[in-house]
Coordinates of C-alpha atoms in Angstrom, one line a residue:
X1 CA 0.0 0.0 0.0
X2 CA 1.3 3.4 -0.9
X3 CA 1.0 5.8 2.1
X4 CA -0.7 9.1 1.8
X5 CA 1.8 12.0 1.5
X6 CA 2.0 14.9 3.8
X7 CA 2.0 17.9 1.5
X8 CA 0.2 21.2 0.9
X9 CA -2.6 22.7 3.1
X10 CA -4.1 20.5 5.8
X11 CA -6.9 21.7 8.0
X12 CA -6.8 20.9 11.7
X13 CA -10.5 20.4 11.9
X14 CA -12.5 22.2 14.6
X15 CA -14.3 19.6 16.7
X16 CA -17.0 20.8 19.1
X17 CA -17.9 18.8 22.2
X18 CA -21.2 18.0 20.6
X19 CA -20.7 16.8 17.0
X20 CA -24.4 17.6 16.3
X21 CA -23.6 21.3 16.9
X22 CA -21.9 21.6 13.5
X23 CA -23.4 21.6 10.0
X24 CA -20.8 19.2 8.7
X25 CA -22.1 18.9 5.1
X26 CA -21.9 22.7 4.7
X27 CA -18.5 23.0 6.4
X28 CA -16.9 20.2 4.4
X29 CA -18.4 21.6 1.1
X30 CA -16.9 25.0 1.8
X31 CA -13.5 23.7 2.9
X32 CA -12.6 20.4 1.1
X33 CA -12.0 21.9 -2.4
X34 CA -9.2 24.1 -1.0
X35 CA -7.3 21.7 1.4
X36 CA -5.1 18.7 0.7
X37 CA -5.8 16.8 4.0
X38 CA -7.3 16.9 7.5
X39 CA -6.0 16.5 11.0
X40 CA -8.4 15.0 13.6
X41 CA -7.1 16.0 17.0
X42 CA -9.9 16.3 19.6
X43 CA -7.5 17.2 22.6
X44 CA -6.2 20.2 20.7
X45 CA -9.5 22.0 21.1
X46 CA -10.1 21.3 24.8
X47 CA -9.2 24.6 26.4
X48 CA -9.3 23.3 29.9
X49 CA -6.3 21.0 29.4
X50 CA -4.6 21.4 26.0
X51 CA -3.0 18.0 26.4
X52 CA -2.4 15.6 23.6
X53 CA -3.8 12.3 24.9
X54 CA -7.2 10.8 23.8
X55 CA -10.1 10.1 26.1
X56 CA -12.6 7.3 25.9
X57 CA -15.1 9.8 24.5
X58 CA -12.6 10.7 21.7
X59 CA -12.3 7.1 20.7
X60 CA -16.1 7.0 20.3
X61 CA -16.4 10.4 18.4
X62 CA -13.6 9.9 16.0
X63 CA -15.3 7.0 14.1
X64 CA -18.5 9.2 14.0
X65 CA -16.6 12.1 12.6
X66 CA -14.4 10.6 9.9
X67 CA -17.2 9.5 7.6
X68 CA -18.3 13.1 7.3
X69 CA -15.1 14.0 5.4
X70 CA -14.4 13.3 1.7
X71 CA -13.2 9.7 1.3
X72 CA -10.6 10.7 -1.3
X73 CA -8.5 13.0 1.0
X74 CA -6.0 11.8 3.6
X75 CA -6.8 12.2 7.3
X76 CA -4.3 12.2 10.1
X77 CA -5.9 10.9 13.3
X78 CA -4.6 11.4 16.8
X79 CA -3.6 8.2 18.6
X80 CA -1.6 9.6 21.5
X81 CA -2.3 8.1 24.9
X82 CA -1.0 8.8 28.5
X83 CA 1.6 6.1 28.1
X84 CA 3.0 3.6 25.7
X85 CA 0.4 0.9 26.5
X86 CA -2.5 3.3 26.1
X87 CA -1.2 4.5 22.8
X88 CA -1.0 1.0 21.5
X89 CA -4.5 0.3 22.8
X90 CA -5.8 3.4 21.0
X91 CA -4.4 2.2 17.7
X92 CA -6.0 -1.2 18.2
X93 CA -9.4 0.3 19.0
X94 CA -9.3 2.8 16.1
X95 CA -8.2 0.1 13.7
X96 CA -11.2 -2.1 14.7
X97 CA -13.6 0.8 14.5
X98 CA -12.5 2.2 11.2
X99 CA -11.3 -0.8 9.2
X100 CA -14.6 -1.1 7.3
X101 CA -14.8 2.7 6.6
X102 CA -14.3 3.9 3.0
X103 CA -11.7 6.4 4.4
X104 CA -9.5 3.6 5.8
X105 CA -7.0 3.5 3.0
X106 CA -6.3 7.2 3.4
X107 CA -5.8 7.2 7.2
X108 CA -2.6 8.1 8.9
X109 CA -1.9 7.9 12.6
X110 CA -0.9 11.1 14.3
X111 CA 1.3 10.9 17.4
X112 CA 3.1 13.3 19.8
X113 CA 5.4 10.7 21.3
X114 CA 7.3 13.0 23.8
X115 CA 4.0 13.3 25.7
X116 CA 4.6 9.7 27.0
X117 CA 8.0 8.7 25.9
X118 CA 11.6 10.0 25.9
X119 CA 13.7 10.5 22.8
X120 CA 15.6 7.4 23.8
X121 CA 14.1 4.3 22.0
X122 CA 11.7 6.3 19.8
X123 CA 12.8 4.5 16.6
X124 CA 12.1 1.1 18.3
X125 CA 8.7 2.3 19.5
X126 CA 7.5 2.9 15.9
X127 CA 8.9 -0.4 14.7
X128 CA 6.7 -2.0 17.4
X129 CA 3.7 0.1 16.5
X130 CA 4.1 -0.8 12.9
X131 CA 3.3 -4.4 13.8
X132 CA -0.2 -3.4 14.9
X133 CA -1.2 -1.4 11.8
X134 CA -0.5 -1.0 8.1
X135 CA -1.2 2.8 8.4
X136 CA 1.6 5.3 8.1
X137 CA 2.5 7.6 11.0
X138 CA 2.7 11.4 11.2
X139 CA 4.7 12.7 14.2
X140 CA 4.1 16.0 15.8
X141 CA 6.8 18.0 17.6
X142 CA 4.9 20.5 19.8
X143 CA 7.0 21.6 22.8
X144 CA 4.1 23.7 24.3
X145 CA 1.9 20.6 24.7
X146 CA 4.8 18.5 26.0
X147 CA 6.3 21.0 28.5
X148 CA 3.5 20.9 31.1
X149 CA 3.8 17.1 31.3
X150 CA 7.6 16.7 31.4
X151 CA 9.7 17.2 34.5
X152 CA 12.1 20.1 34.4
X153 CA 15.2 19.5 32.3
X154 CA 13.7 16.8 30.1
X155 CA 13.7 17.2 26.3
X156 CA 10.4 18.7 24.9
X157 CA 11.6 18.5 21.2
X158 CA 12.5 15.5 19.1
X159 CA 16.2 15.5 18.9
X160 CA 17.6 15.9 15.4
X161 CA 19.7 12.8 15.6
X162 CA 16.6 10.8 16.7
X163 CA 14.6 12.3 13.8
X164 CA 17.3 11.2 11.4
X165 CA 16.8 7.6 12.6
X166 CA 13.1 7.9 12.6
X167 CA 13.1 9.0 9.0
X168 CA 14.8 5.8 8.0
X169 CA 11.5 4.1 8.8
X170 CA 9.4 4.5 5.6
X171 CA 6.2 4.0 7.6
X172 CA 6.8 7.4 9.1
X173 CA 5.6 9.8 6.4
X174 CA 6.3 13.1 8.0
X175 CA 6.5 15.5 10.9
X176 CA 4.4 18.6 11.9
X177 CA 6.7 21.0 13.6
X178 CA 5.9 23.8 16.1
X179 CA 8.7 26.1 17.2
X180 CA 11.8 27.8 15.9
X181 CA 12.7 28.1 12.3
X182 CA 16.3 27.2 13.3
X183 CA 15.1 23.8 14.5
X184 CA 13.0 23.3 11.4
X185 CA 16.1 24.0 9.3
X186 CA 18.1 21.3 11.2
X187 CA 15.2 18.9 10.9
X188 CA 15.2 19.4 7.1
X189 CA 18.8 18.4 7.0
X190 CA 18.1 15.4 9.1
X191 CA 15.5 14.0 6.6
X192 CA 17.3 15.0 3.4
X193 CA 17.6 11.4 2.3
X194 CA 13.8 11.0 2.4
X195 CA 12.5 13.3 -0.4
X196 CA 9.0 11.9 0.2
X197 CA 9.2 12.9 3.9
X198 CA 6.7 15.6 4.7
X199 CA 8.0 18.4 7.0
X200 CA 5.0 20.5 7.8
X201 CA 4.7 23.7 9.8
X202 CA 2.1 23.5 12.6
X203 CA 2.0 27.3 13.2
X204 CA 0.6 29.8 10.7
X205 CA 2.7 33.0 11.6
X206 CA 6.1 31.3 11.1
X207 CA 4.8 29.8 7.8
X208 CA 3.8 33.2 6.5
X209 CA 7.3 34.5 7.3
X210 CA 9.3 31.5 6.0
X211 CA 7.1 29.3 3.8
X212 CA 9.9 26.8 3.3
X213 CA 8.4 23.6 4.4
X214 CA 6.3 21.1 2.4
X215 CA 3.1 22.6 3.7
X216 CA 1.0 23.9 6.6
X217 CA -1.4 22.4 9.2
X218 CA -3.8 25.3 9.8
X219 CA -6.5 26.0 12.3
X220 CA -7.8 29.0 10.4
X221 CA -8.3 26.9 7.3
X222 CA -11.6 26.0 9.1
X223 CA -12.8 29.5 8.3
X224 CA -10.7 30.9 5.4
X225 CA -9.6 27.9 3.4
X226 CA -9.9 29.7 0.0
X227 CA -7.5 32.5 1.3
X228 CA -4.9 30.0 2.4
X229 CA -5.2 28.1 -0.9
X230 CA -4.5 31.4 -2.7
X231 CA -1.3 31.7 -0.7
X232 CA -0.3 28.1 -1.2
X233 CA -0.7 28.5 -4.9
X234 CA 1.9 31.3 -4.7
X235 CA 4.2 29.5 -2.3
X236 CA 7.2 29.1 -4.6
X237 CA 9.6 31.9 -5.2
X238 CA 8.8 31.8 -8.9
X239 CA 5.0 32.1 -8.4
X240 CA 5.4 34.9 -5.9
X241 CA 7.6 36.8 -8.3
X242 CA 5.0 36.6 -11.0
X243 CA 2.4 38.1 -8.8
X244 CA 4.2 39.9 -6.0
X245 CA 1.4 42.4 -5.3
X246 CA -1.2 39.6 -5.2
X247 CA 0.9 37.5 -2.9
X248 CA 1.5 40.4 -0.5
X249 CA -2.2 41.3 -0.4
X250 CA -3.1 37.7 0.6
X251 CA -0.4 37.6 3.2
X252 CA -1.6 40.9 4.7
X253 CA -5.2 39.6 4.9
X254 CA -4.1 36.5 6.6
X255 CA -1.9 38.4 9.1
X256 CA -4.8 40.7 9.9
X257 CA -7.0 37.7 10.6
X258 CA -4.4 36.1 12.9
X259 CA -4.1 39.4 14.7
X260 CA -7.9 39.6 15.2
X261 CA -7.8 36.0 16.6
X262 CA -5.1 36.7 19.1
X263 CA -4.7 36.2 22.0
X264 CA -7.1 33.2 22.1
X265 CA -7.3 31.7 18.6
X266 CA -8.9 28.5 20.0
X267 CA -11.9 30.6 21.1
X268 CA -11.9 32.7 18.0
X269 CA -12.2 29.8 15.6
X270 CA -15.6 28.5 16.9
X271 CA -16.8 32.1 17.1
X272 CA -15.9 32.5 13.4
X273 CA -17.5 29.2 12.5
X274 CA -20.7 30.4 14.2
X275 CA -20.5 33.7 12.4
X276 CA -20.2 32.0 9.1
X277 CA -23.3 29.8 9.9
X278 CA -21.5 26.4 10.3
X279 CA -21.6 26.1 14.1
X280 CA -24.9 26.5 15.9
X281 CA -23.6 28.3 18.9
X282 CA -20.2 29.6 20.3
X283 CA -19.1 31.5 23.4
X284 CA -19.0 35.3 22.7
X285 CA -15.8 37.3 22.2
X286 CA -15.1 40.8 23.5
X287 CA -16.8 43.4 21.3
X288 CA -13.6 44.8 19.9
X289 CA -12.2 41.4 18.9
X290 CA -15.5 40.2 17.5
X291 CA -15.8 43.4 15.3
X292 CA -12.3 43.0 14.0
X293 CA -12.8 39.3 13.3
X294 CA -16.1 39.9 11.6
X295 CA -14.4 42.4 9.3
X296 CA -11.7 39.9 8.4
X297 CA -14.3 37.3 7.5
X298 CA -16.1 39.6 5.1
X299 CA -15.1 38.6 1.6
X300 CA -13.0 35.7 2.8
X301 CA -14.8 33.4 0.3
X302 CA -13.9 35.7 -2.7

């Protein structure tokens, strides 16, 4: 089986506590034509914890959510547990729940291993996980989600030397990185022998400054996918040079949107989805932020 590739624009799909609160057909119709893949990561949206491990409720909701997505686009699904054993159990449960789904051939397993494991022995961990599943793996390096869990002095980033060994495993199709451009640059050198390895940016502002990776995992693609697609189409230096004014205009609109969403983008995304008519209800934002965000959303579909 040829694994799905980690390239282009991927949407980290907003997942409400109640799946029935979203008009999924309308959201998917508005988003799918402009994205190359999806990330299903329920813990990401839980403001009370911002951890990375799945709950029993997540293991029930994920199989309900995936059939709502196009079955011809790849989907990276969170498998991370509180420890090694729980992560293995999550893979087993999701395999059983999804094996008959039409999306199954396009699924990838998403893991933030440093939540429950050290850098030492990571390559062996994925050799063992590969026995449980034929899916490919996407790793996520996200120090802000790892730091609260780790004791002081422990590594919160995947070490470059370890990534080099991980990239030798062809079942690992890529990595989503959060953090410094310098580390991203060293990661790129570590995986240079794997031209098929996807090195994605997990943060939008760094990507706008240095669009040098194979793509972006975006939370605002939930609300302005067409705008991000316009930028991605101009990502190469040659494309930007041909339409410098257009590229700069798109970047400015996206930066203005990100400014309006700060300092709480995880609250702003559901508010924007409600404003656009996809989400039935969302907690209010302060008046000044809601006005700025509403202005940014006007014409976002143009």
